PDB file of N, CA and C in Angstrom:
ATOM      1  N   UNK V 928      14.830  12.183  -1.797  1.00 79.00           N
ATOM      2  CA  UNK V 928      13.757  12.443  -2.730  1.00 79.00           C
ATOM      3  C   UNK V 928      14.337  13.231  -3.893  1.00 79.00           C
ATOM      4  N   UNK V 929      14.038  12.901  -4.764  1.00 88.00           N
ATOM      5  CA  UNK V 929      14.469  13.542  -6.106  1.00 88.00           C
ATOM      6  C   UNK V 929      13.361  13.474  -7.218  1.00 88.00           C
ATOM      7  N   UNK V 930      13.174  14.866  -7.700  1.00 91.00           N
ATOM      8  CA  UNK V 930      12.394  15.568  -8.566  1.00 91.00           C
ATOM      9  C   UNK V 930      12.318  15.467  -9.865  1.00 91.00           C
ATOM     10  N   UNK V 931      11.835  15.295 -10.785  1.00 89.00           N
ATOM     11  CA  UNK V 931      12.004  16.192 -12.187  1.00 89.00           C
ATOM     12  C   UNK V 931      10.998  16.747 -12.749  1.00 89.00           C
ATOM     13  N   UNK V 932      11.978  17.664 -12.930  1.00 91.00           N
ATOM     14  CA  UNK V 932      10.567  18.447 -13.790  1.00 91.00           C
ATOM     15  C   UNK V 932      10.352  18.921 -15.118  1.00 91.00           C
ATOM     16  N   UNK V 933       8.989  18.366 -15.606  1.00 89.00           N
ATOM     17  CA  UNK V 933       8.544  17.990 -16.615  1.00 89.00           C
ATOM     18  C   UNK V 933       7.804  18.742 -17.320  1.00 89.00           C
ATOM     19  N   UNK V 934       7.522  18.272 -18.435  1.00 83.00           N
ATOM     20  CA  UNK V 934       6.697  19.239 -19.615  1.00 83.00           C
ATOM     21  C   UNK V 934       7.162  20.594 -20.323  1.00 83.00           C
ATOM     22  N   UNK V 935       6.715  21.026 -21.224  1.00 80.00           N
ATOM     23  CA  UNK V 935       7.537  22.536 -21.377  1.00 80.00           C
ATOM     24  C   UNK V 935       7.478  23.452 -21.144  1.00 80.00           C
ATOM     25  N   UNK V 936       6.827  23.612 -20.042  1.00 83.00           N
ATOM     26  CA  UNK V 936       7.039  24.581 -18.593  1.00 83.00           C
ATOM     27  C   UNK V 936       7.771  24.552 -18.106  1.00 83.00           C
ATOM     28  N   UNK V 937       7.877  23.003 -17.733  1.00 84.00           N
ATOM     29  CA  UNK V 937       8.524  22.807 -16.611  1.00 84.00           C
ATOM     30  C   UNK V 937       8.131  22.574 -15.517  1.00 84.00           C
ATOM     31  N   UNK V 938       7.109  22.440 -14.836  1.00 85.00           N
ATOM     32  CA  UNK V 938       5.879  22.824 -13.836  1.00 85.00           C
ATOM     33  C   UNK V 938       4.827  21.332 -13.779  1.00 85.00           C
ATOM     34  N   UNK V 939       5.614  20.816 -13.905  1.00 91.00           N
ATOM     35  CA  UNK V 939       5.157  19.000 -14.058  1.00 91.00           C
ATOM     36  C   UNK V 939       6.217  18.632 -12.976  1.00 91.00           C
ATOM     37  N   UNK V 940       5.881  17.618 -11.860  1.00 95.00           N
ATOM     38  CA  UNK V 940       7.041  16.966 -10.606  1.00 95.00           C
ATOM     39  C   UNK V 940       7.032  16.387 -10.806  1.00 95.00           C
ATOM     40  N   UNK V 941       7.696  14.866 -11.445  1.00 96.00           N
ATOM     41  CA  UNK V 941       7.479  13.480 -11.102  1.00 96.00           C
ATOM     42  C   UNK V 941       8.372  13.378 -10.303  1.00 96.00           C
ATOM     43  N   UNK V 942       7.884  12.528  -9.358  1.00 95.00           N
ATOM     44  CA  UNK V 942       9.052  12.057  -8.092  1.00 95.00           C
ATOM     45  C   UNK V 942       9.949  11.085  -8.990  1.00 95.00           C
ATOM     46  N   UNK V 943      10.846  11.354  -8.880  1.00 94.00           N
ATOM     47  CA  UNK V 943      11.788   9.969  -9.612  1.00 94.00           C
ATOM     48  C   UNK V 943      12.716   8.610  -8.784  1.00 94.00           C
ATOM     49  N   UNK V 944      13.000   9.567  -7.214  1.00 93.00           N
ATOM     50  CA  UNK V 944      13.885   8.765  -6.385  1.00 93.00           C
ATOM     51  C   UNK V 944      13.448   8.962  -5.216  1.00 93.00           C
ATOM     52  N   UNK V 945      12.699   7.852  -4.240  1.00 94.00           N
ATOM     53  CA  UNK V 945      12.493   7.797  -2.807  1.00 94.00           C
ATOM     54  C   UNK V 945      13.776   7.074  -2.082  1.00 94.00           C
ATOM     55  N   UNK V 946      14.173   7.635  -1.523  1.00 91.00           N
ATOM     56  CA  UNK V 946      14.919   6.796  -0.631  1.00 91.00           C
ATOM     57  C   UNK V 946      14.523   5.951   0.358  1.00 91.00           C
ATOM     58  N   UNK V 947      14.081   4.843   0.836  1.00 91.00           N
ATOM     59  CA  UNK V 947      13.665   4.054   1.742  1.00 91.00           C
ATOM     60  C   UNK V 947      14.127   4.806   3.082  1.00 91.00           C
ATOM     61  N   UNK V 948      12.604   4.429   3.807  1.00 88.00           N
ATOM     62  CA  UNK V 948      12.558   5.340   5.009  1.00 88.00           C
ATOM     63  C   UNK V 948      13.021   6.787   5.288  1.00 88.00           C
ATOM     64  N   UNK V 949      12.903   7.552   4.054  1.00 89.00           N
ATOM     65  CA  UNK V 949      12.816   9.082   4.462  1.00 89.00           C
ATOM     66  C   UNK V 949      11.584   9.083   4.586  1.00 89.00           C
ATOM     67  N   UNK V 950      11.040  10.595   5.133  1.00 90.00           N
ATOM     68  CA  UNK V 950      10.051  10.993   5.382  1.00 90.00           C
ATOM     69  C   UNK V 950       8.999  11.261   3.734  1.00 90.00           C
ATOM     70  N   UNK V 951       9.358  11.079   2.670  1.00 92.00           N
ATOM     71  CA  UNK V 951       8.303  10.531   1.218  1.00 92.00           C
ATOM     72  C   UNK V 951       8.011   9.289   1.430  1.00 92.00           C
ATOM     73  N   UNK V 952       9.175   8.298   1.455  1.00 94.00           N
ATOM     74  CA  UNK V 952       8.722   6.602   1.747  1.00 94.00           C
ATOM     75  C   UNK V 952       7.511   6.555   2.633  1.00 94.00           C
ATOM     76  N   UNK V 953       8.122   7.158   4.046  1.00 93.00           N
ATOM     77  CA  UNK V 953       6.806   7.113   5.183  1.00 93.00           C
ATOM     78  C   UNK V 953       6.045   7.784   4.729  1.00 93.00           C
ATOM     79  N   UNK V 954       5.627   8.356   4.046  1.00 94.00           N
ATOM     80  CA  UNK V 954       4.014   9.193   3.306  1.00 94.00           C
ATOM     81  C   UNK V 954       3.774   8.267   2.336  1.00 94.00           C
ATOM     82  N   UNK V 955       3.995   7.049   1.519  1.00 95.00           N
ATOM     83  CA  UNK V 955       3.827   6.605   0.777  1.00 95.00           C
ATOM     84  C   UNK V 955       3.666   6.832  -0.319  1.00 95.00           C
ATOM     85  N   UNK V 956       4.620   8.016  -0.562  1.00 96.00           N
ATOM     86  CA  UNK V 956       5.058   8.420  -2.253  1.00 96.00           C
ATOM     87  C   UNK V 956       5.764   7.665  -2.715  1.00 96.00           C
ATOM     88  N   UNK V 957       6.069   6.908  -3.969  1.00 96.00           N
ATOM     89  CA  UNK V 957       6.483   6.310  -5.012  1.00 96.00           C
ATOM     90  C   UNK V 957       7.222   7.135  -5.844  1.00 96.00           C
ATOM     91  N   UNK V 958       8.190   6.344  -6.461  1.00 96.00           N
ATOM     92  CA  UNK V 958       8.748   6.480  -8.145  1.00 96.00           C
ATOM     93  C   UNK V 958       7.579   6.706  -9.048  1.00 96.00           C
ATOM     94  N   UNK V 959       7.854   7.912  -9.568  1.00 96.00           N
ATOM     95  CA  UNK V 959       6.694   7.773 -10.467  1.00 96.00           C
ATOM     96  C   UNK V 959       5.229   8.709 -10.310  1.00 96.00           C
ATOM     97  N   UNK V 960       5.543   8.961  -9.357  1.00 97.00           N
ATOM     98  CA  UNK V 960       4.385   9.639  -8.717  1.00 97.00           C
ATOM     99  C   UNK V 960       4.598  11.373  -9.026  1.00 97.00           C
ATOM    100  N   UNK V 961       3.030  11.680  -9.512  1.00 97.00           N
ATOM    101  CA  UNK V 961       3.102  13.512  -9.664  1.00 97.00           C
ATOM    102  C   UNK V 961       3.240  14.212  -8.383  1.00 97.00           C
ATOM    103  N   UNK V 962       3.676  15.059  -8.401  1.00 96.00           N
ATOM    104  CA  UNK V 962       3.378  16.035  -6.844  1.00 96.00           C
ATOM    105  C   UNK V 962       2.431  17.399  -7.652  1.00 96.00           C
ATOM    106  N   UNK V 963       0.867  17.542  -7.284  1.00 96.00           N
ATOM    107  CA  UNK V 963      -0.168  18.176  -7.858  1.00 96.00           C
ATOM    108  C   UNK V 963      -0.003  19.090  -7.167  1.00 96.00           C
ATOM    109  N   UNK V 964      -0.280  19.433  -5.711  1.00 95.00           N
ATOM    110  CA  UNK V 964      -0.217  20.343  -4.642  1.00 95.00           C
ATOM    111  C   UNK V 964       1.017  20.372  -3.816  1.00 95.00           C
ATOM    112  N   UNK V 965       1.545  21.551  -2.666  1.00 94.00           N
ATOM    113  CA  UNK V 965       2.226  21.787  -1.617  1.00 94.00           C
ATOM    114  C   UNK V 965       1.255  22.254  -0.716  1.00 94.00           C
ATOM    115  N   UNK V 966       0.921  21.977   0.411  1.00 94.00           N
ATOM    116  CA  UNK V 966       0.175  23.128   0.663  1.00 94.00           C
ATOM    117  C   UNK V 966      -1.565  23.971   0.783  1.00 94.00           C
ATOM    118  N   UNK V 967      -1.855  23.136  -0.461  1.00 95.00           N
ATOM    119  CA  UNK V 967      -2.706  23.806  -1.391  1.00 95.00           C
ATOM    120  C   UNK V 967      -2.693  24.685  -2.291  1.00 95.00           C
ATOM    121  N   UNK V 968      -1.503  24.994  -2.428  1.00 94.00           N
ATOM    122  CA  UNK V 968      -0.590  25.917  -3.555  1.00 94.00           C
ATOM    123  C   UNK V 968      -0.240  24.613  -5.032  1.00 94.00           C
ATOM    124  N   UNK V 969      -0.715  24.721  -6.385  1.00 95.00           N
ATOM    125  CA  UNK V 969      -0.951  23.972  -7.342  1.00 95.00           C
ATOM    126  C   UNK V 969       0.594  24.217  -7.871  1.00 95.00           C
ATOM    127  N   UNK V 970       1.482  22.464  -7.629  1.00 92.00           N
ATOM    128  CA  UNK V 970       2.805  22.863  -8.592  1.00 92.00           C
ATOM    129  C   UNK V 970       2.893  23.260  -9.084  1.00 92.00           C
ATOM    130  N   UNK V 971       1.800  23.462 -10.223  1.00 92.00           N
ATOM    131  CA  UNK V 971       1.998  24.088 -11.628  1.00 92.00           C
ATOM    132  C   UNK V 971       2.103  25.576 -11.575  1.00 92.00           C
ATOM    133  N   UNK V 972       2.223  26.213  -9.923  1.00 92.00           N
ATOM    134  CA  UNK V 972       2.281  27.556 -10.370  1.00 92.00           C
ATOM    135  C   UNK V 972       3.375  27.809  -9.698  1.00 92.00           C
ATOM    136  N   UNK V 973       4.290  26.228  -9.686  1.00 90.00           N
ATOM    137  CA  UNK V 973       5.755  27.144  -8.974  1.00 90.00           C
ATOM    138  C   UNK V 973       7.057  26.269 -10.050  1.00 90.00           C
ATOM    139  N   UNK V 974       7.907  27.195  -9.530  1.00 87.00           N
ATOM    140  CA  UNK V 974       9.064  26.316 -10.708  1.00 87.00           C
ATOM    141  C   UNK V 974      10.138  25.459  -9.542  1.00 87.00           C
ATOM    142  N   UNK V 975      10.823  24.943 -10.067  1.00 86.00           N
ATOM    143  CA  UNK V 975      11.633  23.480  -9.735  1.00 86.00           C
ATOM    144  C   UNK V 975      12.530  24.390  -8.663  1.00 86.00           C
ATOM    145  N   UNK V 976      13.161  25.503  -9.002  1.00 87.00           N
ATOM    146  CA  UNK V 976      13.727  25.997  -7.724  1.00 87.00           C
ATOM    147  C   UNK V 976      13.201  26.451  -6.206  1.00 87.00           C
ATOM    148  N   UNK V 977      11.537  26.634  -6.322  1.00 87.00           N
ATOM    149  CA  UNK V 977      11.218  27.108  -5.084  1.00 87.00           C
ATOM    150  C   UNK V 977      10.529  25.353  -4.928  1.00 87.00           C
ATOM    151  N   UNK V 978      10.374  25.027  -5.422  1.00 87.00           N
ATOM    152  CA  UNK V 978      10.172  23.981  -4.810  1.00 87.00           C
ATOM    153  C   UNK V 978      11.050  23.323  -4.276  1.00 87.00           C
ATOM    154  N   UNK V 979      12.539  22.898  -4.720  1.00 84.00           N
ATOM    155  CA  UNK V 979      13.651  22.430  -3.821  1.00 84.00           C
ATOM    156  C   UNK V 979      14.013  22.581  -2.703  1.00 84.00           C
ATOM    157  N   UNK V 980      13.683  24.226  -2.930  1.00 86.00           N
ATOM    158  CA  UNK V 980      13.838  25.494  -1.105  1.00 86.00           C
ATOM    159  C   UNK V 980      13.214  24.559  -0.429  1.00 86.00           C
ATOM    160  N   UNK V 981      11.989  24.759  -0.904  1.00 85.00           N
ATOM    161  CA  UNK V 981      10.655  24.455   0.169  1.00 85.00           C
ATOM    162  C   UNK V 981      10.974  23.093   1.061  1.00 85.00           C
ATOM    163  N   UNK V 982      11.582  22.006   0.028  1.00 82.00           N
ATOM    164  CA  UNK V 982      12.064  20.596   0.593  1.00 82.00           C
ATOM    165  C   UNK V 982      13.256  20.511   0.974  1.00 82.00           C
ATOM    166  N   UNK V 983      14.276  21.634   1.216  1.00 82.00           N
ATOM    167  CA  UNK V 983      15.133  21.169   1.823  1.00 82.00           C
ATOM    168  C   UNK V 983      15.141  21.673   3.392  1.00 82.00           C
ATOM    169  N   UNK V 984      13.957  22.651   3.649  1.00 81.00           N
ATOM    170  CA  UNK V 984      14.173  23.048   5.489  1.00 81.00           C
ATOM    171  C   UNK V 984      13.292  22.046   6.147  1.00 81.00           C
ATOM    172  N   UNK V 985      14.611  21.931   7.436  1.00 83.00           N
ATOM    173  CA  UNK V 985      14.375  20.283   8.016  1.00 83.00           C
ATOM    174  C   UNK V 985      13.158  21.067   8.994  1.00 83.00           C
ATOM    175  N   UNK V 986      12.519  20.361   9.636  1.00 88.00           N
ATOM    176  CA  UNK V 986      11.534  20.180  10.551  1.00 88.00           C
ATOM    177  C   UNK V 986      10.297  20.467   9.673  1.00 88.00           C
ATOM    178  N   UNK V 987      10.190  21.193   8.922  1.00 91.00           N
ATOM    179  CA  UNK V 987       9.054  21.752   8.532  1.00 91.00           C
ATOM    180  C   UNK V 987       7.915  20.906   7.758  1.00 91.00           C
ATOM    181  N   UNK V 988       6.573  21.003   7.943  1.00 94.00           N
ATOM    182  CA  UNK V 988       5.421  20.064   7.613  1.00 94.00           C
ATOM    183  C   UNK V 988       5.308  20.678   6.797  1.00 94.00           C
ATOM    184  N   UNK V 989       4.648  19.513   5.357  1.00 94.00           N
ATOM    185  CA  UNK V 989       3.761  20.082   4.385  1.00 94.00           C
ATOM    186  C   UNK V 989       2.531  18.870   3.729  1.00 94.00           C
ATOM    187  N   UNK V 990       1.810  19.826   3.308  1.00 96.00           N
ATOM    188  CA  UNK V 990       0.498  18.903   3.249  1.00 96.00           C
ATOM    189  C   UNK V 990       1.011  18.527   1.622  1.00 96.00           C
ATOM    190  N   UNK V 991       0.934  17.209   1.070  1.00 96.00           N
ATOM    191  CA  UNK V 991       0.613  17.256  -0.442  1.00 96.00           C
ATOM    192  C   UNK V 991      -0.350  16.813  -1.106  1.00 96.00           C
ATOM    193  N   UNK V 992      -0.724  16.658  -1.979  1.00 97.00           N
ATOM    194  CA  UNK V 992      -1.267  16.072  -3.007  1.00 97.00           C
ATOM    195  C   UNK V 992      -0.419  15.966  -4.311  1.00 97.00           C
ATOM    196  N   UNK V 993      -0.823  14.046  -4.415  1.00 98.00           N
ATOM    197  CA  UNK V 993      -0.067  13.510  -5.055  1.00 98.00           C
ATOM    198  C   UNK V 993      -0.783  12.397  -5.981  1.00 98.00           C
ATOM    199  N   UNK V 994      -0.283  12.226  -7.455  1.00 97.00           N
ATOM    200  CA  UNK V 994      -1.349  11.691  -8.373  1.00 97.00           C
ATOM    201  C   UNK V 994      -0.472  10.633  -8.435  1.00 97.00           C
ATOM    202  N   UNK V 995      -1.115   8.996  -8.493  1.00 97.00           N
ATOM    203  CA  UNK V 995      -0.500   8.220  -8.662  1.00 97.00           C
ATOM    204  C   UNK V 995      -1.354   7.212  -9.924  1.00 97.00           C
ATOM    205  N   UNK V 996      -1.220   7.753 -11.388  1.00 96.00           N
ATOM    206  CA  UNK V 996      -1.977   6.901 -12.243  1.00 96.00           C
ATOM    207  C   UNK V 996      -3.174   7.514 -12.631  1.00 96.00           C
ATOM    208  N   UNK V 997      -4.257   7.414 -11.928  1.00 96.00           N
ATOM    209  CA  UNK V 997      -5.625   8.393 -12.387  1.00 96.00           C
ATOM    210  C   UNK V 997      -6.081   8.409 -10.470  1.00 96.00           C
ATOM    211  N   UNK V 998      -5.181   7.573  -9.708  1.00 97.00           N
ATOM    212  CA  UNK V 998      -5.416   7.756  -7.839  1.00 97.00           C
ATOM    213  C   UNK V 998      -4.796   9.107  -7.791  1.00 97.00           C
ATOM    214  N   UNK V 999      -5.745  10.084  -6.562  1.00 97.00           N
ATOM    215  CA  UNK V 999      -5.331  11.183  -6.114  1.00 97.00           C
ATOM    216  C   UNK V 999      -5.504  10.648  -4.822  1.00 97.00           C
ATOM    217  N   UNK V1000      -4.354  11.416  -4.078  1.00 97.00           N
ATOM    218  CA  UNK V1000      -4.071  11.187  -2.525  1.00 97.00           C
ATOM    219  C   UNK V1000      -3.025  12.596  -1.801  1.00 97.00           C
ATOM    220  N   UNK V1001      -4.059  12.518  -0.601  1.00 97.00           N
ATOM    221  CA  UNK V1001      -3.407  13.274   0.319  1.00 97.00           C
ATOM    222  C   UNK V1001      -2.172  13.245   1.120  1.00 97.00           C
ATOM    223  N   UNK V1002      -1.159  13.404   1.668  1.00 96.00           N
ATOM    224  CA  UNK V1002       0.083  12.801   3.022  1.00 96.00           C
ATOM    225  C   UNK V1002       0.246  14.263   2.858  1.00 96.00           C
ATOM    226  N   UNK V1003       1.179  13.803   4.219  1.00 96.00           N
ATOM    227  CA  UNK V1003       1.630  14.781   5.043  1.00 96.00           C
ATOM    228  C   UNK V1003       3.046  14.949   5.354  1.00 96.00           C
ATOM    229  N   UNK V1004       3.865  15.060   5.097  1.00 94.00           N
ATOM    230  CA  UNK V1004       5.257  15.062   5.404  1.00 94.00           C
ATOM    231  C   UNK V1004       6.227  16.078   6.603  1.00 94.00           C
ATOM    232  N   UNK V1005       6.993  15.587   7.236  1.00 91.00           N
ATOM    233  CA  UNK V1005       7.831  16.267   7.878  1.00 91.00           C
ATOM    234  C   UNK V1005       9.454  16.044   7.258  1.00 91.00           C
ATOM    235  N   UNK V1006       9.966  17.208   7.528  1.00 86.00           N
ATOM    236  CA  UNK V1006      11.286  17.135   6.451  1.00 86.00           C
ATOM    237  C   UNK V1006      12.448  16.626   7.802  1.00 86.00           C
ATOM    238  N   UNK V1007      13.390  15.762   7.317  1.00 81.00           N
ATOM    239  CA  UNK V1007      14.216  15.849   8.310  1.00 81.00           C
ATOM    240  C   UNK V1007      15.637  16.179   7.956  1.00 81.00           C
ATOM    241  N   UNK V1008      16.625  16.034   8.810  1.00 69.00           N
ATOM    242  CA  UNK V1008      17.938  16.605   8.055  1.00 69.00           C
ATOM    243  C   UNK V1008      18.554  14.942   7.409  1.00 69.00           C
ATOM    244  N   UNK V1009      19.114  15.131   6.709  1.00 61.00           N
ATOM    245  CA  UNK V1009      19.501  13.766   5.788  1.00 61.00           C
ATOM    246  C   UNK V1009      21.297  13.451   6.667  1.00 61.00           C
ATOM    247  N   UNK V1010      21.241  12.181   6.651  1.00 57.00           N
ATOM    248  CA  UNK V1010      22.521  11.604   7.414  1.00 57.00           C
ATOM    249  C   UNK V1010      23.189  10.930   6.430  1.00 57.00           C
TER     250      UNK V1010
END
């Protein structure tokens, strides 16, 4: 999964890179897609480094919300260690 972050904040996610069958693919996040929430904690009030933290410890669940176009949607993710 790979990030960028956008606007001149900075505080904008677009997902840019799913890797087939990580744990984003299986939540059905897309290229392209905002990440709005972690949590229930609003991206916009975190910056690109704690968010990386947050996605790189393996086992750990997180709830998101994710804008795809003017669609809002919920998943759930579990992180795993990358091979």
């Amino acid at each position: 999964l790979r990030i960028l972050a956008e606007s001149a904040e900075h505080n904008v996610f677009k997902i840019i890179n799913v890797d087939i069958h990580s744990p984003a693919y299986n939540a059905g996040i897309h290229n392209g897609d905002i990440l709005e929430e972690i949590d229930g904690i609003p991206a916009k009030q975190m910056n690109l480094s704690r968010l990386l933290n947050m996605l790189k410890k393996e086992n750990n669940v997180y709830s998101l919300q994710i804008r795809r176009g003017k669609k809002v949607f919920n998943c759930t993710i579990k992180l795993s260690r990358r091979i």
